[in-house]
Amino acid sequence: MKPAKFDYYRPKDVSEALSLLESSGFDGKIIAGGQSLVPIMNMRLATPQCLIDINSLHDLNFIDSDDQTLKIGTMTRQNTVETSELVKSQCGLVTEAVAHIGHLQTRNRGTIGGSIVHADPSAELPLVLMALNGTLHISSEEETRTVKAEDFFLTFLTTDMMPNEMLTEIHLPIWKGRVGSSFQEVARRHGDFALVAAACQLELDAHDKISDIRLALGGVEAIPLLIEDAKELLAGEKITDQAVQKIAELVGSSVEPESDLHASATYRTQLAKVLTARVLYQAYERAKG
Amino acid sequence: MSLTEVNVTINGKSYSEWVEPRMLLSDFIRETCGLTGTHVGCEHGVCGACTINMDGLAVRSCLIFAVQADNCEITTVEGLACSGELTALQKNFIECHGLQCGFCTAGILMSITDFLEKNPQPSVKEIKETLSGHLCRCTGYEGIVKAVEKTVQDNNKEVLQRS
Ligand SMILES: Cc1cc2nc3c(=O)[nH]c(=O)nc-3n(C[C@@H](O)[C@H](O)[C@H](O)COP(=O)(O)OP(=O)(O)OC[C@H]3O[C@@H](n4cnc5c(N)ncnc54)[C@H](O)[C@@H]3O)c2cc1C
Ligand code: FES
Ligand code: FES
């Protein structure tokens, strides 16, 4: 048998899960879709003593929205999110991004929350969450709190969550008006983790000028990188070749990716510039309609 | 914690077994139930050889613990043929040279069967995207793509004839 021994619990509701998390302390680990956790357990890179399976917490498997917010339960499978008409109409950036996560067979099992908590620097969902500055709802036995995406990711595979806490819901703001978004990535093979990915959402006024924009990149730093200056540089502007050039240069000079077996730092920087340009053009065209 | 009980239906037959929680579903299917049609390659979710259908979805059995399959319905490659009669997809794999050594085949059949049920008219691009979740070291994939395309065409003909 490949993984090390562990005790297995399948709580029936959230409060039972939280009390198990509390009592197991640093030895406990939640298993959601298992698509990131089980590979590392099979390789014995992780040897949790106690596995808390949240697959029976059906209350955390939902997609819902009100006027301003799209709400997704942490246990919602990536495939369910990918095929949801509600997600597509309220937050198309998510639909576009999810299709890039692994393969059909892993999306059938992998969850939206698992991907966010796992916090791989190249992962699609953390990037979209950062691009839209979504809000995470987190519970422990003592308290329930919310954290903004901008404060959630700390470094490689590390978030603001404590071992006794569980992510329950992800909230994404719904943009109204003339909105366009775009998600683009380059990976060596379809389904691989992205070498670099870019996500953009923008809003136009009646004169096709940008009134709001969020631009973020994945795979270039330890956590998804928000290009904060994009808004300042582009507010009140149209997307022209010069404007795109300016942002691409800014991105090129502000990212500091690492070289690894998959791509050199120089190549990643080049991809960051190219993908920035592509998402800006595409989001703009889509917003114009 | 020692052993945990698992009750699961595989290819219509019920199994009730006591297993260690760390036993992977792939090992349970092969070793406890003796259904060796499901293959095991990488055991970290990449190769696709272990793909099975659990509660209507194609999933990696090497990334699920057997205890998690409690009360689930599973189909493995042994469950595709009906009283010895291969499915159209299986026959087309033979006809189009969709396999050589056969190591990857069981997983691919399970994925594509699920895929065609949900998307009976896929484009070649969609077929290839679905196959990207499977590694085949022998065929170069051409024969596999042909076998899937032919199955789609055969299904279309059948629908036309019926109408
Ligand atoms: C072949 C393959 C290719 C892949 N390609 C990609 C890819 O291109 N892009 C990508 O982003 N991902 C990819 N993945 C990983 C993706 O499939 C996983 O689904 C995702 O990273 C984790 O989600 P999960 O539900 O499977 O979580 P799990 O593996 O169950 O858990 C992951 C981590 O999150 C914790 N966790 C899960 N849910 C909660 C919660 N509610 N509260 C607190 N902690 C929680 C777990 O304790 C664990 O530490 C790939 C995986 C495979 C096997
Ligand atoms: S053995 Fe499960 S994906 Fe390779
Ligand atoms: S037929 Fe040999 S691996 Fe595919």
Coordinates of C-alpha atoms and ligand atoms in Angstrom, one line a residue:
Chain A
M1 CA 0.0 0.0 0.0
K2 CA 1.4 3.3 -1.0
P3 CA 0.2 5.9 1.6
A4 CA 1.2 5.8 5.2
K5 CA -1.4 4.6 7.8
F6 CA -4.1 7.1 8.9
D7 CA -7.3 7.2 10.8
Y8 CA -10.3 7.9 8.6
Y9 CA -13.4 10.0 9.6
R10 CA -16.4 10.9 7.5
P11 CA -18.3 13.6 9.4
K12 CA -22.0 14.0 8.5
D13 CA -22.2 17.8 9.0
V14 CA -20.0 20.8 9.2
S15 CA -20.0 21.0 13.0
E16 CA -18.8 17.4 13.4
A17 CA -16.1 18.1 10.8
L18 CA -15.0 21.2 12.7
S19 CA -14.9 19.4 16.0
L20 CA -12.8 16.6 14.4
L21 CA -10.4 19.2 13.0
E22 CA -10.1 20.9 16.5
S23 CA -9.4 17.6 18.3
S24 CA -6.9 16.3 15.7
G25 CA -4.8 19.5 15.7
F26 CA -1.8 19.5 13.4
D27 CA -2.3 15.7 12.7
G28 CA -5.6 16.2 10.9
K29 CA -6.1 16.9 7.3
I30 CA -9.3 17.5 5.3
I31 CA -9.8 15.5 2.1
A32 CA -12.1 17.0 -0.5
G33 CA -11.6 15.8 -4.1
G34 CA -8.3 14.2 -3.2
Q35 CA -6.8 15.1 -6.6
S36 CA -3.9 17.0 -5.1
L37 CA -3.7 15.4 -1.6
V38 CA -3.8 11.7 -2.6
P39 CA -0.9 12.0 -5.1
I40 CA 1.3 13.5 -2.4
M41 CA 0.1 10.9 0.1
N42 CA 0.9 8.2 -2.4
M43 CA 4.4 9.6 -2.8
R44 CA 4.5 9.9 1.0
L45 CA 5.3 13.6 0.8
A46 CA 2.3 14.0 3.1
T47 CA 1.6 11.6 5.9
P48 CA -1.4 12.9 7.8
Q49 CA -2.4 10.9 10.8
C50 CA -6.0 11.6 10.5
L51 CA -8.0 12.2 7.4
I52 CA -11.3 14.0 7.6
D53 CA -13.4 13.3 4.5
I54 CA -15.8 16.2 3.7
N55 CA -17.4 14.4 0.7
S56 CA -20.6 13.8 2.7
L57 CA -21.1 17.5 3.5
H58 CA -23.7 18.0 0.9
D59 CA -24.6 21.5 2.3
L60 CA -21.2 22.6 1.0
N61 CA -22.0 21.5 -2.6
F62 CA -24.0 24.4 -4.2
I63 CA -23.9 27.3 -6.6
D64 CA -26.1 30.2 -5.8
S65 CA -26.3 33.9 -6.5
D66 CA -27.9 37.1 -5.4
D67 CA -27.8 40.5 -7.1
Q68 CA -24.2 41.2 -6.4
T69 CA -22.5 37.9 -5.4
L70 CA -21.9 34.5 -6.9
K71 CA -21.6 32.0 -4.1
I72 CA -20.1 28.5 -4.5
G73 CA -19.8 25.9 -1.8
T74 CA -16.3 24.5 -1.3
M75 CA -17.3 20.9 -2.1
T76 CA -18.7 21.8 -5.5
R77 CA -16.9 19.7 -8.1
Q78 CA -14.8 21.6 -10.7
N79 CA -16.8 19.9 -13.4
T80 CA -20.1 21.1 -11.9
V81 CA -18.8 24.7 -11.9
E82 CA -17.5 24.3 -15.5
T83 CA -20.9 23.3 -16.8
S84 CA -23.0 25.7 -14.6
E85 CA -25.1 28.2 -16.7
L86 CA -25.3 30.4 -13.6
V87 CA -21.6 30.6 -13.2
K88 CA -21.2 31.3 -17.0
S89 CA -23.7 34.1 -17.0
Q90 CA -22.6 35.8 -13.8
C91 CA -18.9 35.2 -13.8
G92 CA -17.7 33.8 -17.1
L93 CA -14.0 34.2 -16.1
V94 CA -14.5 31.2 -13.8
T95 CA -16.0 29.0 -16.5
E96 CA -13.2 29.8 -18.9
A97 CA -10.5 29.1 -16.3
V98 CA -11.9 25.9 -14.8
A99 CA -11.8 24.2 -18.2
H100 CA -8.0 24.4 -18.0
I101 CA -7.7 22.5 -14.7
G102 CA -6.3 19.0 -15.3
H103 CA -8.5 16.7 -17.2
L104 CA -12.2 15.7 -17.4
Q105 CA -11.5 12.8 -15.1
T106 CA -9.8 15.0 -12.4
R107 CA -12.4 17.7 -12.7
N108 CA -15.1 15.1 -12.1
R109 CA -13.7 14.7 -8.6
G110 CA -11.6 17.8 -7.8
T111 CA -13.4 20.6 -5.9
I112 CA -13.3 24.3 -6.2
G113 CA -12.3 24.8 -2.5
G114 CA -9.6 22.1 -2.6
S115 CA -7.9 23.9 -5.5
I116 CA -8.0 27.2 -3.7
V117 CA -6.7 25.9 -0.4
H118 CA -4.0 23.9 -2.1
A119 CA -2.8 27.2 -3.5
D120 CA -0.4 26.0 -6.3
P121 CA 1.3 29.1 -7.8
S122 CA 0.2 28.0 -11.3
A123 CA -3.3 26.9 -10.4
E124 CA -6.2 28.5 -12.3
L125 CA -8.8 29.1 -9.5
P126 CA -6.5 30.9 -7.1
L127 CA -5.6 33.2 -10.0
V128 CA -9.2 33.9 -10.9
L129 CA -10.0 34.5 -7.2
M130 CA -7.2 37.1 -7.0
A131 CA -8.3 38.7 -10.3
L132 CA -11.8 39.2 -9.0
N133 CA -10.7 39.7 -5.3
G134 CA -13.2 37.1 -4.2
T135 CA -14.0 36.5 -0.5
L136 CA -13.4 33.2 1.4
H137 CA -15.7 32.1 4.2
I138 CA -13.7 30.1 6.7
S139 CA -15.0 28.4 9.9
S140 CA -13.5 26.8 13.0
E141 CA -15.2 25.6 16.1
E142 CA -14.7 29.0 17.7
E143 CA -15.5 31.4 14.9
T144 CA -16.5 32.1 11.3
R145 CA -14.6 34.7 9.4
T146 CA -14.1 36.1 5.9
V147 CA -10.9 36.8 4.1
K148 CA -10.3 38.6 0.8
A149 CA -8.3 36.8 -1.8
E150 CA -5.6 39.6 -1.7
D151 CA -4.9 38.6 2.0
F152 CA -5.4 34.9 1.6
F153 CA -2.4 33.6 -0.3
L154 CA 0.8 33.8 1.6
T155 CA 3.4 31.8 -0.4
F156 CA 3.9 28.6 -2.3
L157 CA 1.1 26.2 -1.2
T158 CA 0.5 28.3 1.9
T159 CA -2.6 30.3 2.8
D160 CA -3.9 32.3 5.7
M161 CA -5.8 29.2 7.1
M162 CA -5.1 27.5 10.4
P163 CA -5.1 23.7 10.8
N164 CA -8.4 23.9 12.8
E165 CA -10.1 25.8 10.0
M166 CA -12.2 24.8 7.1
L167 CA -13.1 26.7 3.9
T168 CA -16.8 26.6 3.4
E169 CA -17.8 29.1 0.7
I170 CA -16.3 31.2 -2.0
H171 CA -18.0 34.5 -2.9
L172 CA -17.2 36.3 -6.2
P173 CA -18.5 39.8 -7.0
I174 CA -20.8 40.0 -10.0
W175 CA -19.9 42.8 -12.3
K176 CA -22.7 44.6 -14.0
G177 CA -22.7 46.7 -17.2
R178 CA -20.4 46.5 -20.2
V179 CA -18.1 43.8 -18.7
G180 CA -15.6 41.6 -20.5
S181 CA -13.2 39.1 -19.2
S182 CA -10.5 36.8 -20.6
F183 CA -8.4 33.9 -19.3
Q184 CA -5.4 32.6 -21.2
E185 CA -2.6 30.2 -20.3
V186 CA 0.3 28.4 -21.9
A187 CA 1.0 24.9 -20.8
R188 CA 3.3 22.3 -22.4
R189 CA 0.4 19.8 -22.9
H190 CA -3.4 20.2 -22.5
G191 CA -4.3 19.6 -18.9
D192 CA -0.8 20.4 -17.5
F193 CA -0.3 23.1 -14.9
A194 CA 0.2 26.4 -16.7
L195 CA 3.7 27.7 -17.2
V196 CA 2.1 31.2 -17.0
A197 CA -1.5 32.2 -17.0
A198 CA -3.3 35.6 -17.1
A199 CA -6.7 36.7 -16.1
C200 CA -8.4 40.0 -16.8
Q201 CA -11.8 41.5 -16.2
L202 CA -12.7 45.0 -17.2
E203 CA -15.7 47.3 -17.5
L204 CA -16.3 50.0 -20.1
D205 CA -18.2 53.3 -20.0
A206 CA -20.5 54.4 -22.9
H207 CA -17.5 55.7 -24.8
D208 CA -15.6 52.4 -24.8
K209 CA -13.2 53.8 -22.1
I210 CA -12.2 51.6 -19.2
S211 CA -13.9 52.4 -16.0
D212 CA -12.6 49.5 -14.0
I213 CA -10.1 46.8 -14.6
R214 CA -8.4 43.9 -12.7
L215 CA -5.5 42.0 -14.1
A216 CA -3.6 39.2 -12.5
L217 CA -0.9 36.6 -13.5
G218 CA -0.2 33.1 -12.3
G219 CA 2.9 31.0 -12.5
V220 CA 5.3 34.0 -12.2
E221 CA 5.5 34.3 -8.4
A222 CA 4.8 32.2 -5.3
I223 CA 1.2 33.4 -5.3
P224 CA -1.0 34.9 -8.0
L225 CA 0.2 38.4 -8.8
L226 CA -2.2 41.3 -9.1
I227 CA -1.0 44.0 -11.4
E228 CA -2.2 46.9 -9.3
D229 CA -1.0 49.6 -11.6
A230 CA -3.1 48.4 -14.5
K231 CA -6.1 50.3 -13.1
E232 CA -4.2 53.6 -12.7
L233 CA -2.7 53.4 -16.1
L234 CA -5.8 52.3 -18.0
A235 CA -8.7 54.0 -16.2
G236 CA -10.4 56.4 -18.7
E237 CA -8.4 55.0 -21.6
K238 CA -9.3 52.8 -24.5
I239 CA -7.4 49.6 -25.3
T240 CA -4.9 50.7 -28.0
D241 CA -1.7 49.0 -29.1
Q242 CA 0.2 51.6 -27.2
A243 CA -1.7 51.1 -24.0
V244 CA -1.3 47.3 -24.2
Q245 CA 2.4 47.8 -24.9
K246 CA 2.8 49.9 -21.9
I247 CA 1.1 47.4 -19.6
A248 CA 3.1 44.5 -21.1
E249 CA 6.3 46.3 -20.5
L250 CA 5.2 47.1 -16.9
V251 CA 4.5 43.4 -16.4
G252 CA 7.8 42.4 -18.0
S253 CA 9.7 44.6 -15.6
S254 CA 7.7 43.7 -12.4
V255 CA 7.6 39.9 -12.5
E256 CA 10.4 37.8 -11.1
P257 CA 9.6 34.3 -12.1
E258 CA 11.9 31.3 -11.2
S259 CA 13.6 29.0 -13.7
D260 CA 12.7 25.4 -13.3
L261 CA 12.6 22.2 -15.3
H262 CA 9.5 23.3 -17.2
A263 CA 10.6 26.8 -18.3
S264 CA 13.3 29.4 -17.8
A265 CA 12.7 32.7 -16.1
T266 CA 13.3 34.6 -19.3
Y267 CA 10.7 32.5 -21.1
R268 CA 8.2 32.9 -18.3
T269 CA 8.7 36.7 -18.4
Q270 CA 8.1 36.7 -22.1
L271 CA 5.0 34.6 -21.7
A272 CA 3.7 37.0 -19.0
K273 CA 4.0 39.9 -21.4
V274 CA 2.4 38.1 -24.3
L275 CA -0.5 36.7 -22.2
T276 CA -1.1 40.1 -20.7
A277 CA -1.5 41.6 -24.1
R278 CA -3.8 38.7 -25.2
V279 CA -6.2 39.0 -22.2
L280 CA -6.4 42.8 -22.5
Y281 CA -7.3 42.7 -26.2
Q282 CA -9.8 39.8 -25.7
A283 CA -11.5 41.2 -22.6
Y284 CA -11.9 44.6 -24.3
E285 CA -13.4 43.1 -27.5
R286 CA -15.8 41.0 -25.4
A287 CA -16.9 44.1 -23.3
K288 CA -17.6 46.1 -26.5
G289 CA -19.8 43.1 -27.6
Chain B
M1 CA -8.1 2.7 13.7
S2 CA -7.8 -0.7 12.1
L3 CA -10.3 -1.9 9.5
T4 CA -13.3 -0.1 8.1
E5 CA -16.2 -1.7 6.3
V6 CA -16.9 -1.0 2.7
N7 CA -20.1 -1.9 0.9
V8 CA -19.9 -1.3 -2.8
T9 CA -21.5 -2.5 -6.0
I10 CA -19.1 -3.2 -8.9
N11 CA -20.6 -4.2 -12.3
G12 CA -23.9 -5.0 -10.6
K13 CA -22.4 -7.3 -7.9
S14 CA -22.3 -6.3 -4.3
Y15 CA -19.1 -6.5 -2.3
S16 CA -18.8 -6.2 1.5
E17 CA -15.3 -6.1 2.8
W18 CA -13.2 -4.8 5.7
V19 CA -10.2 -2.8 4.5
E20 CA -7.5 -0.5 5.9
P21 CA -8.5 3.2 5.2
R22 CA -5.3 3.7 3.3
M23 CA -6.2 1.1 0.7
L24 CA -6.6 2.7 -2.7
L25 CA -9.8 2.0 -4.6
S26 CA -7.6 0.8 -7.5
D27 CA -6.0 -1.9 -5.3
F28 CA -9.3 -2.8 -3.8
I29 CA -10.8 -3.4 -7.2
R30 CA -7.8 -5.4 -8.4
E31 CA -6.7 -7.3 -5.3
T32 CA -9.7 -7.6 -3.0
C33 CA -12.3 -8.0 -5.8
G34 CA -10.0 -9.7 -8.3
L35 CA -11.1 -7.5 -11.1
T36 CA -7.7 -7.0 -12.8
G37 CA -9.1 -5.3 -16.0
T38 CA -8.5 -1.9 -14.3
H39 CA -4.8 -1.2 -14.6
V40 CA -2.5 0.8 -12.4
G41 CA 0.4 2.8 -13.8
C42 CA 1.6 5.9 -12.1
E43 CA -0.7 6.0 -8.9
H44 CA -0.7 9.8 -8.9
G45 CA -3.4 10.6 -11.2
V46 CA -1.5 11.3 -14.4
C47 CA -1.6 8.3 -16.7
G48 CA -5.3 7.5 -16.6
A49 CA -4.9 3.7 -16.7
C50 CA -6.9 3.2 -13.5
T51 CA -10.0 5.2 -14.7
I52 CA -13.3 3.7 -13.6
N53 CA -16.9 5.0 -13.5
M54 CA -18.1 5.8 -10.0
D55 CA -21.7 7.0 -9.6
G56 CA -21.9 8.0 -13.3
L57 CA -18.6 9.8 -13.5
A58 CA -15.2 8.8 -15.0
V59 CA -12.7 9.1 -12.2
R60 CA -9.1 8.0 -11.2
S61 CA -9.4 5.0 -8.9
C62 CA -5.8 5.6 -7.7
L63 CA -6.8 8.9 -6.2
I64 CA -9.8 7.6 -4.1
F65 CA -9.5 5.5 -1.0
A66 CA -11.7 2.3 -1.0
V67 CA -13.5 3.5 2.1
Q68 CA -14.7 6.6 0.2
A69 CA -16.5 4.3 -2.3
D70 CA -18.8 3.1 0.5
N71 CA -22.4 2.8 -0.9
C72 CA -21.3 3.8 -4.4
E73 CA -22.0 2.1 -7.8
I74 CA -18.9 1.3 -9.8
T75 CA -18.4 0.1 -13.3
T76 CA -15.0 -1.2 -14.5
V77 CA -14.0 -2.3 -17.9
E78 CA -15.3 -5.8 -17.2
G79 CA -18.8 -4.3 -16.8
L80 CA -19.0 -2.7 -20.3
A81 CA -19.7 -5.8 -22.4
C82 CA -23.3 -7.1 -22.1
S83 CA -23.5 -11.0 -21.9
G84 CA -20.2 -11.3 -23.8
E85 CA -21.1 -8.8 -26.5
L86 CA -18.5 -6.0 -26.8
T87 CA -19.8 -2.4 -27.0
A88 CA -19.6 -0.5 -30.2
L89 CA -16.6 1.4 -28.8
Q90 CA -14.8 -1.7 -27.8
K91 CA -15.3 -3.2 -31.3
N92 CA -14.1 -0.1 -33.0
F93 CA -10.9 -0.1 -30.8
I94 CA -10.2 -3.5 -32.4
E95 CA -11.1 -2.5 -35.9
C96 CA -9.2 0.8 -35.9
H97 CA -6.1 -0.5 -34.1
G98 CA -6.9 1.6 -31.0
L99 CA -4.6 -0.6 -28.9
Q100 CA -1.4 -2.5 -29.0
C101 CA -0.2 -3.7 -25.6
G102 CA -3.6 -2.7 -24.1
F103 CA -2.2 -1.3 -20.8
C104 CA -3.9 2.1 -21.3
T105 CA -7.1 0.7 -23.0
A106 CA -9.3 -0.1 -20.0
G107 CA -9.0 3.5 -18.6
I108 CA -9.6 5.1 -22.0
L109 CA -12.7 2.9 -22.6
M110 CA -14.1 4.0 -19.2
S111 CA -13.4 7.7 -19.9
I112 CA -14.8 7.7 -23.5
T113 CA -17.9 5.7 -22.6
D114 CA -18.8 8.4 -20.0
F115 CA -17.7 11.2 -22.4
L116 CA -19.9 10.0 -25.3
E117 CA -22.9 9.5 -23.0
K118 CA -22.7 13.2 -22.1
N119 CA -21.5 14.5 -25.4
P120 CA -22.7 12.2 -28.2
Q121 CA -21.6 14.6 -31.0
P122 CA -18.1 15.7 -30.0
S123 CA -15.7 17.5 -32.3
V124 CA -12.2 15.9 -32.9
K125 CA -10.8 18.6 -30.7
E126 CA -13.1 17.6 -27.8
I127 CA -12.2 13.9 -28.3
K128 CA -8.5 14.8 -28.2
E129 CA -9.0 17.0 -25.1
T130 CA -10.6 14.1 -23.3
L131 CA -7.8 11.7 -24.4
S132 CA -5.3 14.2 -23.0
G133 CA -6.1 12.6 -19.6
H134 CA -4.6 9.3 -20.7
L135 CA -1.1 8.2 -21.6
C136 CA -0.6 5.6 -24.3
R137 CA 3.0 4.6 -25.0
C138 CA 2.2 2.4 -28.0
T139 CA -0.3 3.7 -30.5
G140 CA 0.5 7.3 -31.1
Y141 CA -3.2 8.0 -30.4
E142 CA -4.2 8.0 -34.1
G143 CA -6.0 4.7 -33.9
I144 CA -7.7 5.7 -30.6
V145 CA -9.1 8.9 -32.1
K146 CA -10.3 7.0 -35.1
A147 CA -12.0 4.4 -33.0
V148 CA -13.9 7.2 -31.1
E149 CA -14.8 9.0 -34.3
K150 CA -16.1 5.8 -35.9
T151 CA -18.2 5.1 -32.8
V152 CA -19.8 8.6 -33.1
Q153 CA -20.5 7.9 -36.8
D154 CA -21.9 4.5 -36.1
N155 CA -24.2 5.9 -33.4
N156 CA -25.4 8.6 -35.9
K157 CA -26.2 6.0 -38.5
E158 CA -28.1 4.0 -36.0
V159 CA -30.2 7.0 -34.9
L160 CA -30.9 7.8 -38.6
Q161 CA -32.0 4.3 -39.3
R162 CA -34.3 4.3 -36.3
S163 CA -36.0 7.6 -37.3
Ligands
LIG1 C1 -3.2 14.8 -13.5 C2 -3.6 16.0 -12.7 C3 -3.5 17.3 -13.4 C4 -3.9 18.4 -12.6 N1 -3.8 19.6 -13.3 C5 -4.1 20.8 -12.6 C6 -4.1 22.0 -13.3 O1 -3.8 22.1 -14.5 N2 -4.5 23.1 -12.6 C7 -4.8 23.0 -11.2 O2 -5.2 24.1 -10.6 N3 -4.9 21.9 -10.6 C8 -4.6 20.7 -11.3 N4 -4.6 19.5 -10.6 C9 -5.0 19.5 -9.2 C10 -6.5 19.6 -9.1 O3 -7.1 18.5 -9.9 C11 -7.1 19.4 -7.7 O4 -8.5 19.1 -7.8 C12 -7.0 20.6 -6.8 O5 -5.7 21.1 -6.8 C13 -7.3 20.2 -5.3 O6 -8.7 20.0 -5.2 P1 -9.3 18.7 -4.5 O7 -10.7 19.0 -4.2 O8 -8.9 17.6 -5.2 O9 -8.6 18.8 -3.0 P2 -7.8 17.8 -2.1 O10 -6.7 17.1 -2.9 O11 -8.7 16.9 -1.4 O12 -7.2 18.8 -1.1 C14 -6.1 19.7 -1.4 C15 -5.7 20.4 -0.1 O13 -6.7 21.3 0.3 C16 -7.1 21.0 1.6 N5 -8.6 21.3 1.6 C17 -9.5 20.8 0.7 N6 -10.7 21.3 0.9 C18 -10.6 22.1 2.0 C19 -11.5 22.9 2.8 N7 -12.8 23.0 2.5 N8 -11.0 23.5 3.9 C20 -9.8 23.4 4.3 N9 -8.8 22.7 3.6 C21 -9.2 22.0 2.5 C22 -6.7 19.6 1.8 O14 -6.5 19.4 3.2 C23 -5.4 19.5 1.0 O15 -4.4 20.1 1.8 C24 -4.3 18.3 -11.3 C25 -4.3 17.1 -10.7 C26 -4.0 15.9 -11.4 C27 -4.1 14.6 -10.7
FES2 S1 -2.6 4.8 -12.0 FE1 -4.2 6.2 -11.7 S2 -3.8 7.7 -13.1 FE2 -2.1 6.5 -13.3
FES3 S1 -1.7 0.4 -26.2 FE1 0.1 0.2 -25.0 S2 0.0 1.9 -23.8 FE2 -1.7 2.2 -25.1

